[in-house]
XYZ file of C-alpha atoms in Angstrom:
748
model
C -39.425 27.788 17.329
C -36.196 26.164 18.339
C -34.064 27.939 20.915
C -30.925 29.691 19.710
C -29.127 27.857 22.488
C -29.589 24.523 20.758
C -26.378 22.985 19.434
C -25.800 22.411 15.738
C -26.187 18.664 16.292
C -29.497 19.115 18.119
C -30.796 21.392 15.395
C -29.847 18.904 12.707
C -31.563 16.113 14.650
C -34.722 18.184 15.036
C -34.718 18.978 11.313
C -34.418 15.284 10.478
C -37.373 14.490 12.748
C -39.458 17.167 11.047
C -38.460 15.840 7.635
C -39.481 12.313 8.632
C -42.870 13.572 9.834
C -43.389 15.460 6.591
C -42.575 12.393 4.541
C -45.491 10.498 5.989
C -47.881 12.807 4.186
C -45.933 13.076 0.899
C -47.345 10.880 -1.821
C -45.126 10.045 -4.770
C -46.793 9.167 -8.038
C -43.992 7.761 -10.158
C -46.139 6.851 -13.170
C -45.667 10.139 -15.091
C -41.890 10.002 -14.464
C -41.895 6.326 -15.415
C -43.591 7.136 -18.720
C -40.914 9.738 -19.406
C -38.241 7.171 -18.514
C -39.696 4.738 -21.051
C -39.651 7.475 -23.704
C -36.001 8.193 -22.989
C -35.050 4.524 -22.872
C -37.335 2.409 -25.086
C -35.267 -0.695 -24.223
C -36.547 -0.475 -20.627
C -39.973 -1.757 -21.710
C -38.445 -4.939 -23.131
C -36.463 -5.393 -19.922
C -39.604 -4.878 -17.830
C -41.555 -7.403 -19.923
C -38.775 -9.986 -19.602
C -38.754 -9.506 -15.833
C -42.531 -9.839 -15.532
C -42.525 -13.052 -17.588
C -39.675 -14.535 -15.566
C -41.310 -13.568 -12.274
C -44.314 -15.722 -13.103
C -42.087 -18.805 -13.141
C -39.955 -17.570 -10.224
C -36.689 -18.724 -11.791
C -34.710 -18.490 -14.990
C -32.389 -20.624 -17.056
C -28.816 -19.698 -17.887
C -29.862 -18.619 -21.369
C -32.700 -16.472 -19.979
C -30.244 -14.841 -17.563
C -27.858 -14.013 -20.393
C -30.727 -12.556 -22.440
C -31.765 -10.458 -19.441
C -28.148 -9.322 -18.975
C -27.957 -8.178 -22.611
C -31.139 -6.128 -22.202
C -29.782 -4.632 -18.985
C -26.492 -3.777 -20.705
C -28.333 -1.982 -23.498
C -30.103 0.165 -20.912
C -26.943 0.867 -18.925
C -25.104 1.866 -22.109
C -27.553 4.729 -22.490
C -26.762 5.819 -18.916
C -23.070 5.854 -19.790
C -23.864 8.194 -22.675
C -25.718 10.512 -20.255
C -22.756 10.396 -17.791
C -24.629 8.571 -15.025
C -22.144 5.721 -15.265
C -18.708 5.157 -16.716
C -17.608 2.239 -18.876
C -15.949 0.461 -15.955
C -19.258 0.421 -14.057
C -20.992 -0.947 -17.131
C -18.500 -3.741 -17.834
C -18.259 -4.672 -14.162
C -22.034 -5.046 -13.780
C -22.356 -6.835 -17.130
C -19.608 -9.351 -16.299
C -21.082 -10.106 -12.897
C -24.627 -10.225 -14.226
C -23.813 -12.724 -16.970
C -21.751 -15.020 -14.792
C -23.478 -15.106 -11.407
C -25.442 -18.336 -10.705
C -28.638 -16.618 -9.493
C -31.913 -18.075 -10.724
C -34.332 -15.598 -9.102
C -34.916 -12.793 -11.655
C -35.632 -10.131 -9.005
C -32.594 -11.163 -6.929
C -30.447 -11.149 -10.045
C -31.590 -7.619 -10.845
C -30.971 -6.450 -7.265
C -27.562 -8.117 -7.210
C -26.487 -6.507 -10.498
C -27.790 -3.061 -9.553
C -26.167 -3.210 -6.109
C -22.738 -4.011 -7.556
C -23.307 -1.271 -10.105
C -23.940 1.283 -7.329
C -20.861 0.113 -5.398
C -18.676 0.385 -8.489
C -20.111 3.810 -9.233
C -19.537 4.960 -5.652
C -15.902 3.870 -5.920
C -15.540 6.016 -9.033
C -16.733 9.008 -6.996
C -14.132 8.377 -4.297
C -16.154 6.237 -1.872
C -14.650 3.008 -0.617
C -17.957 1.912 0.870
C -21.685 2.562 0.615
C -24.170 3.096 3.469
C -27.014 0.588 3.325
C -29.470 3.447 3.955
C -28.561 4.886 0.545
C -30.151 1.840 -1.045
C -33.452 2.721 0.637
C -33.453 6.322 -0.598
C -33.613 6.558 -4.430
C -32.491 10.218 -4.367
C -29.066 9.000 -3.230
C -28.524 6.650 -6.178
C -27.395 9.255 -8.715
C -27.062 12.307 -6.481
C -23.879 13.578 -8.189
C -25.584 13.863 -11.593
C -27.029 17.208 -12.711
C -29.669 16.226 -15.260
C -33.306 17.406 -15.581
C -34.271 13.795 -16.336
C -32.624 12.413 -13.176
C -35.872 11.829 -11.256
C -37.406 10.077 -14.253
C -34.397 7.752 -14.475
C -34.578 7.091 -10.736
C -38.283 6.275 -11.097
C -37.425 3.854 -13.870
C -35.044 1.895 -11.664
C -37.483 1.942 -8.744
C -39.983 0.427 -11.145
C -37.555 -2.271 -12.254
C -36.648 -3.209 -8.680
C -40.126 -3.102 -7.116
C -42.201 -3.855 -10.233
C -44.221 -1.420 -12.332
C -47.506 -3.032 -11.263
C -46.794 -2.179 -7.646
C -46.183 1.479 -8.499
C -49.416 1.991 -10.411
C -50.870 2.932 -7.059
C -49.072 5.984 -5.717
C -47.008 5.394 -2.569
C -45.862 7.733 0.167
C -42.135 8.226 0.440
C -42.045 6.250 3.668
C -43.984 3.361 2.037
C -41.607 3.332 -0.931
C -38.547 3.385 1.294
C -39.989 0.565 3.402
C -40.619 -1.510 0.261
C -37.071 -0.861 -0.949
C -35.660 -1.717 2.493
C -37.488 -5.043 2.417
C -36.304 -5.722 -1.121
C -32.672 -4.988 -0.376
C -32.751 -6.919 2.875
C -33.973 -9.943 0.976
C -31.227 -9.540 -1.620
C -28.494 -9.152 0.995
C -29.667 -12.126 3.034
C -30.395 -14.604 0.268
C -27.327 -14.250 -1.952
C -23.696 -15.043 -1.292
C -22.355 -11.692 -2.474
C -18.684 -10.660 -2.879
C -19.448 -8.032 -0.235
C -18.576 -7.298 3.358
C -21.054 -5.579 5.648
C -19.808 -3.702 8.709
C -22.809 -2.338 10.589
C -24.688 -0.288 8.031
C -21.741 0.006 5.638
C -21.299 -2.176 2.535
C -17.916 -2.875 0.937
C -16.736 -4.705 -2.095
C -14.498 -7.330 -0.500
C -11.398 -5.889 -2.196
C -12.024 -2.451 -0.662
C -12.641 -3.976 2.754
C -9.368 -5.902 2.612
C -7.459 -2.737 1.630
C -9.044 -0.796 4.467
C -8.164 -3.585 6.898
C -4.477 -3.392 5.864
C -4.474 0.336 6.658
C -6.200 -0.144 10.001
C -3.878 -2.958 11.085
C -0.872 -0.807 10.196
C -1.931 2.355 12.051
C -3.398 0.517 15.043
C -0.106 -1.128 15.975
C 1.992 0.372 18.741
C 5.108 1.634 16.969
C 6.614 3.544 19.868
C 10.399 3.608 20.326
C 12.046 2.980 23.673
C 14.792 5.545 24.274
C 17.681 5.185 26.683
C 18.366 7.888 29.263
C 21.385 8.999 27.255
C 19.298 9.267 24.072
C 16.570 11.211 25.891
C 19.126 13.656 27.262
C 20.691 14.069 23.814
C 17.333 14.595 22.087
C 16.255 17.171 24.670
C 19.324 19.230 23.832
C 18.781 18.845 20.091
C 15.111 19.835 20.309
C 16.029 22.977 22.218
C 18.767 23.696 19.684
C 16.569 23.482 16.593
C 13.285 24.868 17.968
C 13.031 28.255 19.643
C 10.515 29.020 22.375
C 7.236 30.432 21.046
C 5.793 33.694 22.365
C 2.116 34.496 22.508
C 1.178 38.183 22.418
C -1.429 39.223 24.914
C -3.890 42.089 24.868
C -1.758 44.365 27.064
C 1.287 43.929 24.843
C 2.861 41.413 27.169
C 3.972 38.002 25.992
C 4.160 34.570 27.509
C 5.746 31.329 26.430
C 3.384 28.945 24.637
C 3.756 25.497 23.142
C 5.849 25.301 19.997
C 3.788 22.920 17.877
C 6.705 22.255 15.541
C 8.785 21.142 18.502
C 5.882 19.047 19.804
C 5.517 17.310 16.412
C 9.257 16.671 16.236
C 9.253 15.138 19.724
C 6.311 12.934 18.794
C 8.150 11.711 15.689
C 11.198 10.842 17.806
C 9.012 8.618 19.995
C 7.307 6.759 17.113
C 8.318 4.834 14.023
C 5.058 5.953 12.435
C 3.961 9.595 12.401
C 1.276 11.697 10.736
C 1.752 15.480 10.786
C -1.120 17.675 9.619
C -0.846 21.414 9.175
C -2.321 24.190 7.096
C -0.398 26.515 4.783
C 2.409 28.419 6.395
C 2.560 26.233 9.506
C 6.050 25.044 8.595
C 5.527 21.403 7.623
C 8.663 21.192 5.471
C 10.713 23.197 7.965
C 9.640 20.859 10.744
C 10.482 17.742 8.753
C 13.861 19.170 7.758
C 14.732 19.816 11.407
C 13.502 16.337 12.344
C 15.827 14.892 9.706
C 18.711 16.908 11.170
C 17.971 15.616 14.674
C 17.789 12.007 13.485
C 21.081 12.405 11.600
C 22.657 13.885 14.748
C 21.271 10.949 16.751
C 22.720 8.547 14.193
C 26.188 10.054 14.552
C 25.909 9.961 18.337
C 24.901 6.276 18.262
C 27.615 5.522 15.730
C 30.295 6.998 17.984
C 29.025 5.238 21.100
C 28.211 1.863 19.549
C 30.860 1.712 16.843
C 28.191 1.196 14.154
C 29.163 2.565 10.748
C 25.973 1.806 8.791
C 24.818 4.728 6.624
C 21.676 6.696 7.464
C 19.263 6.642 4.518
C 16.503 9.205 3.972
C 13.928 9.001 1.165
C 11.506 11.725 0.028
C 8.317 10.907 -1.854
C 4.910 12.324 -2.791
C 1.838 11.080 -4.715
C 2.417 13.221 -7.826
C 5.387 14.455 -9.792
C 4.520 18.076 -9.073
C 4.198 17.438 -5.332
C 7.531 15.585 -5.351
C 9.171 18.491 -7.194
C 7.687 20.937 -4.706
C 9.072 18.887 -1.803
C 12.486 18.791 -3.457
C 12.411 22.548 -3.954
C 11.484 23.165 -0.309
C 14.143 20.845 1.108
C 16.785 22.296 -1.240
C 15.871 25.779 -0.063
C 16.345 24.697 3.549
C 19.724 23.117 2.745
C 20.999 26.181 0.875
C 19.879 28.503 3.651
C 21.735 26.405 6.211
C 24.826 26.197 4.003
C 24.929 29.967 3.800
C 24.447 30.242 7.555
C 27.305 27.884 8.489
C 29.800 29.423 6.051
C 30.939 31.825 8.794
C 31.615 29.086 11.372
C 35.088 27.716 12.217
C 36.352 25.335 9.557
C 36.096 22.130 11.600
C 32.589 22.900 12.841
C 31.468 23.755 9.320
C 32.935 20.487 8.011
C 31.052 18.403 10.600
C 27.736 20.089 9.825
C 28.242 19.700 6.059
C 29.054 16.001 6.565
C 25.746 15.490 8.297
C 23.859 17.747 5.927
C 25.048 15.592 3.010
C 22.882 12.731 4.332
C 19.687 14.737 3.778
C 18.530 14.379 0.156
C 16.824 17.152 -1.784
C 15.516 15.012 -4.614
C 12.012 13.646 -4.135
C 10.221 11.093 -6.288
C 6.680 9.895 -6.828
C 5.367 6.933 -4.864
C 4.952 5.075 -8.165
C 8.626 5.615 -8.940
C 9.683 4.784 -5.383
C 7.873 1.427 -5.515
C 8.792 0.891 -9.188
C 5.224 0.167 -10.173
C 4.969 -1.444 -13.583
C 2.748 0.817 -15.749
C 1.248 -2.201 -17.524
C 0.639 -4.707 -14.724
C 0.307 -2.096 -11.940
C 2.406 -4.387 -9.750
C 5.180 -2.843 -7.634
C 8.750 -4.101 -7.569
C 8.880 -3.427 -3.820
C 6.276 -5.243 -1.707
C 5.941 -7.313 1.477
C 8.348 -9.902 0.056
C 10.827 -7.293 -1.193
C 10.570 -4.283 1.146
C 12.211 -0.913 0.736
C 15.362 -0.071 2.662
C 15.607 3.248 4.537
C 15.950 4.800 7.966
C 13.520 7.662 7.343
C 10.810 8.030 4.707
C 8.990 11.358 4.300
C 5.678 11.175 2.402
C 4.489 14.665 1.480
C 0.974 15.739 0.393
C -0.494 12.691 2.107
C -4.059 13.983 1.583
C -3.619 13.168 -2.133
C -2.861 9.484 -1.504
C -5.671 7.143 -2.459
C -6.474 3.941 -0.618
C -4.915 1.521 -3.101
C -1.678 3.514 -3.346
C -1.380 3.674 0.461
C -1.819 -0.091 0.760
C 0.928 -0.678 -1.806
C 3.221 1.674 0.128
C 2.418 0.076 3.502
C 3.172 -3.406 2.195
C 6.609 -2.260 0.981
C 7.689 -0.675 4.278
C 10.500 -2.294 6.287
C 9.970 -3.307 9.894
C 12.296 -0.744 11.496
C 12.260 2.301 9.235
C 10.627 5.563 10.378
C 7.781 6.937 8.271
C 6.369 10.466 8.382
C 3.130 11.239 6.506
C 2.898 14.987 5.923
C -0.153 16.879 4.722
C -3.204 19.012 5.415
C -6.322 17.155 6.543
C -8.579 20.020 5.400
C -7.455 19.939 1.772
C -9.148 18.038 -1.001
C -8.881 14.287 -0.813
C -7.360 12.109 -3.503
C -8.896 12.115 -6.964
C -9.093 8.333 -6.600
C -11.031 6.508 -3.887
C -10.445 7.280 -0.241
C -9.997 10.239 2.113
C -7.167 8.763 4.126
C -5.662 11.905 5.689
C -9.048 13.118 6.867
C -9.895 9.750 8.414
C -6.530 9.380 10.160
C -6.727 12.911 11.575
C -10.382 12.858 12.593
C -9.625 13.072 16.323
C -6.661 14.208 18.411
C -5.984 12.210 21.571
C -2.957 10.754 23.358
C -2.586 8.007 25.927
C -1.447 9.034 29.460
C 1.855 7.125 29.121
C 2.650 8.744 25.786
C 1.716 12.165 27.164
C 4.208 11.708 30.024
C 6.952 10.747 27.564
C 6.242 13.856 25.479
C 6.210 16.016 28.602
C 9.541 14.568 29.715
C 11.139 15.112 26.301
C 9.851 18.636 25.625
C 9.998 19.992 29.188
C 7.278 22.520 28.426
C 3.636 22.759 29.481
C 1.625 20.738 26.961
C -1.299 23.101 26.711
C -4.239 22.103 24.501
C -2.915 18.535 24.194
C -5.889 16.201 24.849
C -5.499 13.104 27.029
C -8.569 10.861 27.366
C -7.574 7.613 29.095
C -10.616 5.542 28.125
C -10.754 6.561 24.472
C -8.708 5.499 21.466
C -5.258 7.115 21.550
C -3.833 8.300 18.242
C -0.247 8.674 19.415
C 1.053 8.778 15.836
C -0.736 12.082 15.153
C 0.541 15.661 15.456
C -0.989 18.972 14.376
C 0.862 22.159 13.424
C -1.505 24.820 14.725
C 0.348 28.105 14.224
C 0.592 29.824 10.831
C 3.864 31.659 10.195
C 2.651 32.945 6.824
C -0.258 35.085 7.952
C -0.579 37.407 10.933
C -3.523 36.903 13.259
C -5.138 40.003 11.752
C -4.605 38.851 8.140
C -7.858 38.613 6.167
C -6.527 35.656 4.165
C -5.623 33.758 7.322
C -9.026 34.602 8.836
C -10.764 33.316 5.698
C -8.886 29.991 5.833
C -9.906 29.576 9.481
C -13.503 30.566 8.795
C -13.884 28.042 5.968
C -13.028 25.220 8.373
C -14.919 26.695 11.320
C -17.180 24.172 13.029
C -19.532 26.206 15.126
C -23.191 26.539 16.002
C -23.861 29.639 13.920
C -26.153 29.242 10.955
C -25.273 29.313 7.282
C -26.304 32.950 6.832
C -24.219 34.167 9.791
C -21.206 32.293 8.485
C -21.676 33.757 5.024
C -21.903 37.279 6.491
C -18.618 36.801 8.380
C -16.856 35.661 5.210
C -18.481 38.427 3.170
C -17.094 41.040 5.570
C -13.517 39.856 4.917
C -13.661 40.717 1.202
C -13.291 44.059 -0.521
C -15.760 44.336 -3.406
C -14.112 45.365 -6.676
C -15.514 46.184 -10.104
C -12.269 46.981 -11.977
C -8.516 46.346 -11.660
C -8.157 49.928 -10.386
C -9.824 48.815 -7.145
C -7.066 46.261 -6.451
C -4.756 47.666 -3.804
C -2.898 44.647 -2.580
C -1.329 44.124 0.790
C -0.518 41.112 2.926
C -3.449 38.734 3.080
C -5.686 40.852 0.816
C -9.076 39.524 -0.279
C -11.059 40.860 -3.258
C -14.403 39.778 -4.668
C -15.889 40.436 -8.095
C -19.456 39.293 -8.556
C -20.406 36.966 -11.390
C -21.847 36.623 -13.966
C -19.475 38.788 -15.955
C -19.079 38.871 -19.704
C -15.648 38.037 -21.203
C -15.055 41.662 -22.113
C -15.331 42.593 -18.429
C -12.828 39.905 -17.446
C -10.312 41.045 -20.070
C -9.108 44.022 -18.030
C -8.471 41.791 -15.005
C -6.414 39.284 -16.995
C -4.378 41.993 -18.729
C -3.597 43.595 -15.381
C -2.768 40.263 -13.716
C -0.328 39.225 -16.462
C 1.143 42.682 -17.145
C 4.556 41.857 -15.617
C 4.759 38.562 -17.520
C 3.811 40.163 -20.844
C 6.348 42.939 -20.293
C 9.084 40.397 -19.564
C 8.540 38.073 -22.568
C 10.228 40.229 -25.291
C 13.337 40.790 -23.146
C 15.145 37.474 -23.341
C 15.700 33.951 -24.652
C 17.271 30.675 -23.503
C 17.683 28.796 -20.224
C 18.666 31.711 -18.001
C 15.739 33.740 -19.263
C 13.437 30.732 -18.760
C 14.262 30.700 -15.050
C 13.369 34.393 -14.831
C 10.165 33.780 -16.807
C 9.132 30.963 -14.446
C 9.725 33.158 -11.429
C 7.467 35.829 -12.915
C 4.768 33.464 -14.223
C 4.536 31.517 -10.946
C 3.561 34.655 -9.057
C -0.014 34.208 -10.293
C -2.366 31.236 -10.196
C -5.725 31.294 -11.996
C -7.792 28.502 -10.507
C -11.253 27.221 -11.340
C -13.612 24.993 -9.395
C -14.452 23.140 -12.593
C -12.755 21.898 -15.715
C -15.719 22.517 -18.037
C -18.427 25.149 -18.197
C -18.477 28.905 -18.721
C -15.937 29.602 -15.985
C -14.160 26.245 -16.165
C -10.421 25.875 -16.742
C -10.841 25.006 -20.443
C -12.985 28.074 -21.213
C -10.732 30.379 -19.170
C -7.620 29.144 -20.981
C -9.210 29.818 -24.356
C -10.373 33.264 -23.250
C -6.984 34.270 -21.793
C -5.139 33.131 -24.935
C -7.355 35.393 -27.052
C -7.014 38.356 -24.693
C -3.247 38.229 -24.127
C -2.126 36.965 -27.540
C -4.794 38.102 -30.049
C -2.504 37.511 -33.056
C -1.011 34.203 -31.901
C -3.729 32.350 -29.966
C -4.743 30.107 -32.898
C -1.244 28.603 -33.068
C -0.502 25.405 -31.150
C 2.781 26.846 -29.866
C 4.003 30.415 -29.395
C 6.519 32.302 -27.247
C 5.120 32.645 -23.706
C 2.525 29.848 -23.819
C 2.273 27.953 -20.493
C 1.443 24.259 -20.738
C 0.521 21.507 -18.307
C 1.501 17.868 -18.835
C -1.575 15.610 -18.628
C 0.066 12.178 -18.988
C 3.098 10.795 -17.162
C 6.248 10.242 -19.202
C 8.915 8.376 -17.253
C 11.372 8.689 -20.141
C 11.155 12.482 -20.029
C 10.726 12.599 -16.258
C 7.609 14.658 -16.856
C 4.474 13.941 -14.869
C 0.784 14.769 -14.880
C 0.420 18.306 -13.517
C 3.935 19.557 -14.378
C 3.904 23.149 -15.670
C 6.163 24.230 -18.531
C 6.683 27.355 -20.650
C 7.037 27.478 -24.421
C 9.857 29.948 -25.032
C 12.361 30.771 -27.748
C 15.922 29.493 -27.316
C 19.039 31.492 -28.201
C 18.547 30.681 -31.909
C 14.942 31.821 -31.891
C 13.439 28.309 -32.048
C 10.537 27.341 -29.793
C 11.341 24.901 -26.992
C 9.526 23.613 -23.930
C 11.149 24.592 -20.638
C 10.403 22.952 -17.295
C 11.783 23.879 -13.883
C 14.595 21.687 -12.563
C 16.425 21.420 -9.267
C 19.423 23.491 -10.386
C 18.385 24.847 -13.796
C 15.560 24.664 -16.306
C 15.135 21.506 -18.400
C 14.685 21.858 -22.173
C 12.607 19.642 -24.471
C 11.692 19.643 -28.134
C 8.073 20.701 -28.526
C 7.513 17.717 -30.827
C 8.677 15.204 -28.211
C 6.329 16.305 -25.445
C 3.792 13.937 -23.861
C 0.148 15.041 -23.914
C -0.404 18.554 -22.604
C -2.917 21.403 -22.446
C -2.689 25.208 -21.994
C -2.076 26.262 -18.400
C -2.966 29.921 -17.991
C -5.707 28.518 -15.778
C -6.059 25.162 -14.032
C -8.561 23.393 -11.824
C -8.218 23.662 -8.050
C -7.603 19.907 -7.987
C -4.597 20.307 -10.284
C -3.218 23.139 -8.150
C -2.652 20.962 -5.064
C 0.969 21.086 -4.051
C 1.476 24.498 -5.725
C 1.802 27.956 -4.200
C 1.381 31.377 -5.805
C 1.849 34.920 -4.606
C -1.608 35.842 -5.933
C -4.593 33.683 -6.821
C -7.571 34.464 -9.047
C -10.221 31.988 -7.915
C -13.261 31.207 -10.087
C -16.118 29.470 -8.281
C -18.574 30.452 -11.015
C -22.189 31.564 -10.715
C -23.836 28.169 -10.219
C -24.351 26.843 -6.647
C -23.343 23.333 -7.663
C -23.099 20.410 -5.235
C -19.496 20.105 -6.400
C -18.642 23.323 -4.565
C -17.397 22.295 -1.141
C -15.478 23.869 1.710
C -12.562 21.517 0.989
C -12.408 22.760 -2.598
C -12.711 26.396 -1.511
C -10.097 25.985 1.233
C -7.627 24.327 -1.136
C -8.024 27.138 -3.678
C -7.688 29.905 -1.096
C -4.622 28.389 0.567
C -2.644 28.251 -2.677
C -2.107 32.011 -2.187
C 0.714 33.520 -0.147
C -0.434 37.127 -0.410
C -3.856 37.767 -1.957
C -6.961 36.114 -3.382
C -9.267 37.634 -5.982
C -12.557 35.725 -5.934
C -14.890 35.559 -8.939
C -18.199 34.085 -7.823
C -21.876 34.755 -7.324
C -23.228 35.026 -3.786
C -25.037 31.724 -4.266
C -21.826 29.970 -5.370
C -19.911 31.331 -2.367
C -22.626 30.135 0.008
C -22.529 26.685 -1.600
C -18.732 26.560 -1.237
C -18.969 27.438 2.450
C -21.676 24.931 3.332
C -20.893 21.995 1.049
C -18.460 19.326 2.114
C -16.808 16.250 0.677
C -18.358 13.137 2.180
C -16.503 9.985 1.320
C -17.911 6.881 2.855
C -15.602 4.606 4.775
C -15.305 3.298 8.297
C -11.547 3.739 8.741
C -11.729 6.077 11.724
C -14.367 4.055 13.588
C -12.689 0.735 12.878
C -9.271 2.177 13.736
C -10.588 3.473 17.066
C -11.987 0.044 17.898
C -8.733 -1.670 16.892
C -6.620 0.678 19.049
C -8.902 0.131 22.047
C -8.761 -3.631 21.466
C -4.956 -3.622 21.493
C -4.570 -1.281 24.463
């Protein structure tokens, strides 16, 4: 038995060794599964026969290759129907297969299948593919939940290695060795549109995009400050950021590092910055104060140097909802400051308002910022026509995919400051890439940069790592203190526990999380306080859920008959936005679609069959630039003053009104997926993980859902689903962090 003192890494290594030893004795007979595969896909037999005939000659003509490609396409079409592949994967593989000049039938098959797997991996968010995945058939379609999956895998093993070879059962190690030899031959003998970095394979396009990102973040973008500027910035930092106090066990307190101040100082020393922080750590507050400091610095430089150029600030985010949320947060900061300075002497108030006017409160999507053509996908702003600004704030950076980031990087001016703002622990982009996670994988600063920070902050830099002989990520700052939840808050403890990286086992971790929740069986058990956590076990029948939904929406239902028009719409939004019903999935028994249908029936039993009715929440699913409505925007169908139904959406100053017949595509929004909820916050969250311990349940998904709540979370899940959500994780394959580390060390 392994010692309890072994580290998590050592345990994992030991388990892998034991698994490898066990494999030696495991014999896999793929013939029964192969027979089932041929029953499911009769066209596979014709493909196999064609391959066997062509293998006897060792080569094939152009016409034979095209015939083989048509047979392969027919087979792959069936996999599209079973959701193993999408149409893009199919057309990509078919185009390549019909046009590549390969004469070896086995190499052609390997080449086509390899590009198919790379295209498929990209669709699941991976920008690269480990070579070892090619050797292990279980990895080929691991995201698919289908009873016939192993039969389909066996079918492709048969096609690649040859059915004759598999008529004698092989051990797993023998099969993997045969596949390794096959793939090695394919990779060595064909001039593929691929790039291999160590054991990672890229499509050349993905490798080039990744290289652009690495080159950008590896460059030293530090700013040399004069003594006068340093002295000025010291004063401004002390003005905007108060000293932090840490409460000790005896009730005493001592000064500790203000991480907001640290992040601000780091931004002032770099043209490129990445700030990562969880909910309630004050990301927007920090950025707003940074903007104030930079505006103050601009006015100081303008007075001393006689420069009268304007100071331009731009706000952007990956989605329309995230941009609107950023706008709302900045506007709130501006209004709070305006109210605060109203009591100051007239001249002092005028000077502050003059500077405050330079800080915008209107954010826009990255697509809109770059003016990306919806048809050609080409941006108006690029390396030949860069943007113009002094400060660019990019919020919700974890939602930026690799291609979008490259387009943004190429449009950046040489001297503008850029701040990427986000939470590295949240879900990554729906598209390919996990950029924020890769950029924030390790915290470390160079000795020189550490000294500059120390000089600027004039506080002990506790818990700030300095490793001289390792890659220094000077652009990176973390906000480590939550101002939303107290240290004893159950909700804050849950968020920390989800991301805990310790040596304790899965069961111990589950028990710690379990102890944070209060088990409830009816709405009467819900006694909410700050950071409250409740858990109702699933499965539950719809009738049991009805009482929870009626109780959750009681304030909203009570409010609906009391008003009409724009002013009422603002009140309705305020009430509706108190609650978020989030699901881990879109489809299924507890998916967002099923929950929306169920809630409509429960809350509006006489109206739910209608497409529109007073009180119906909707979510836009397609961008409409003309309407300035974007995918993920939430609206309410309400009656106007005349009693006619209209669609209302929140605006900066007042609600926006649209005809219900002029809306872009939408769907009901009583409930939404956790993915769609990114960038939103609610007072209370009802979180449905379901009863199925699916591989799609990950700690990133769970963390994102939990951290949408400001006050309480009511979890609906089975014990198995909760365990899966705690232990699963999003693994997106790329080499950004490793390559970036090497690039930084090479330039240092």
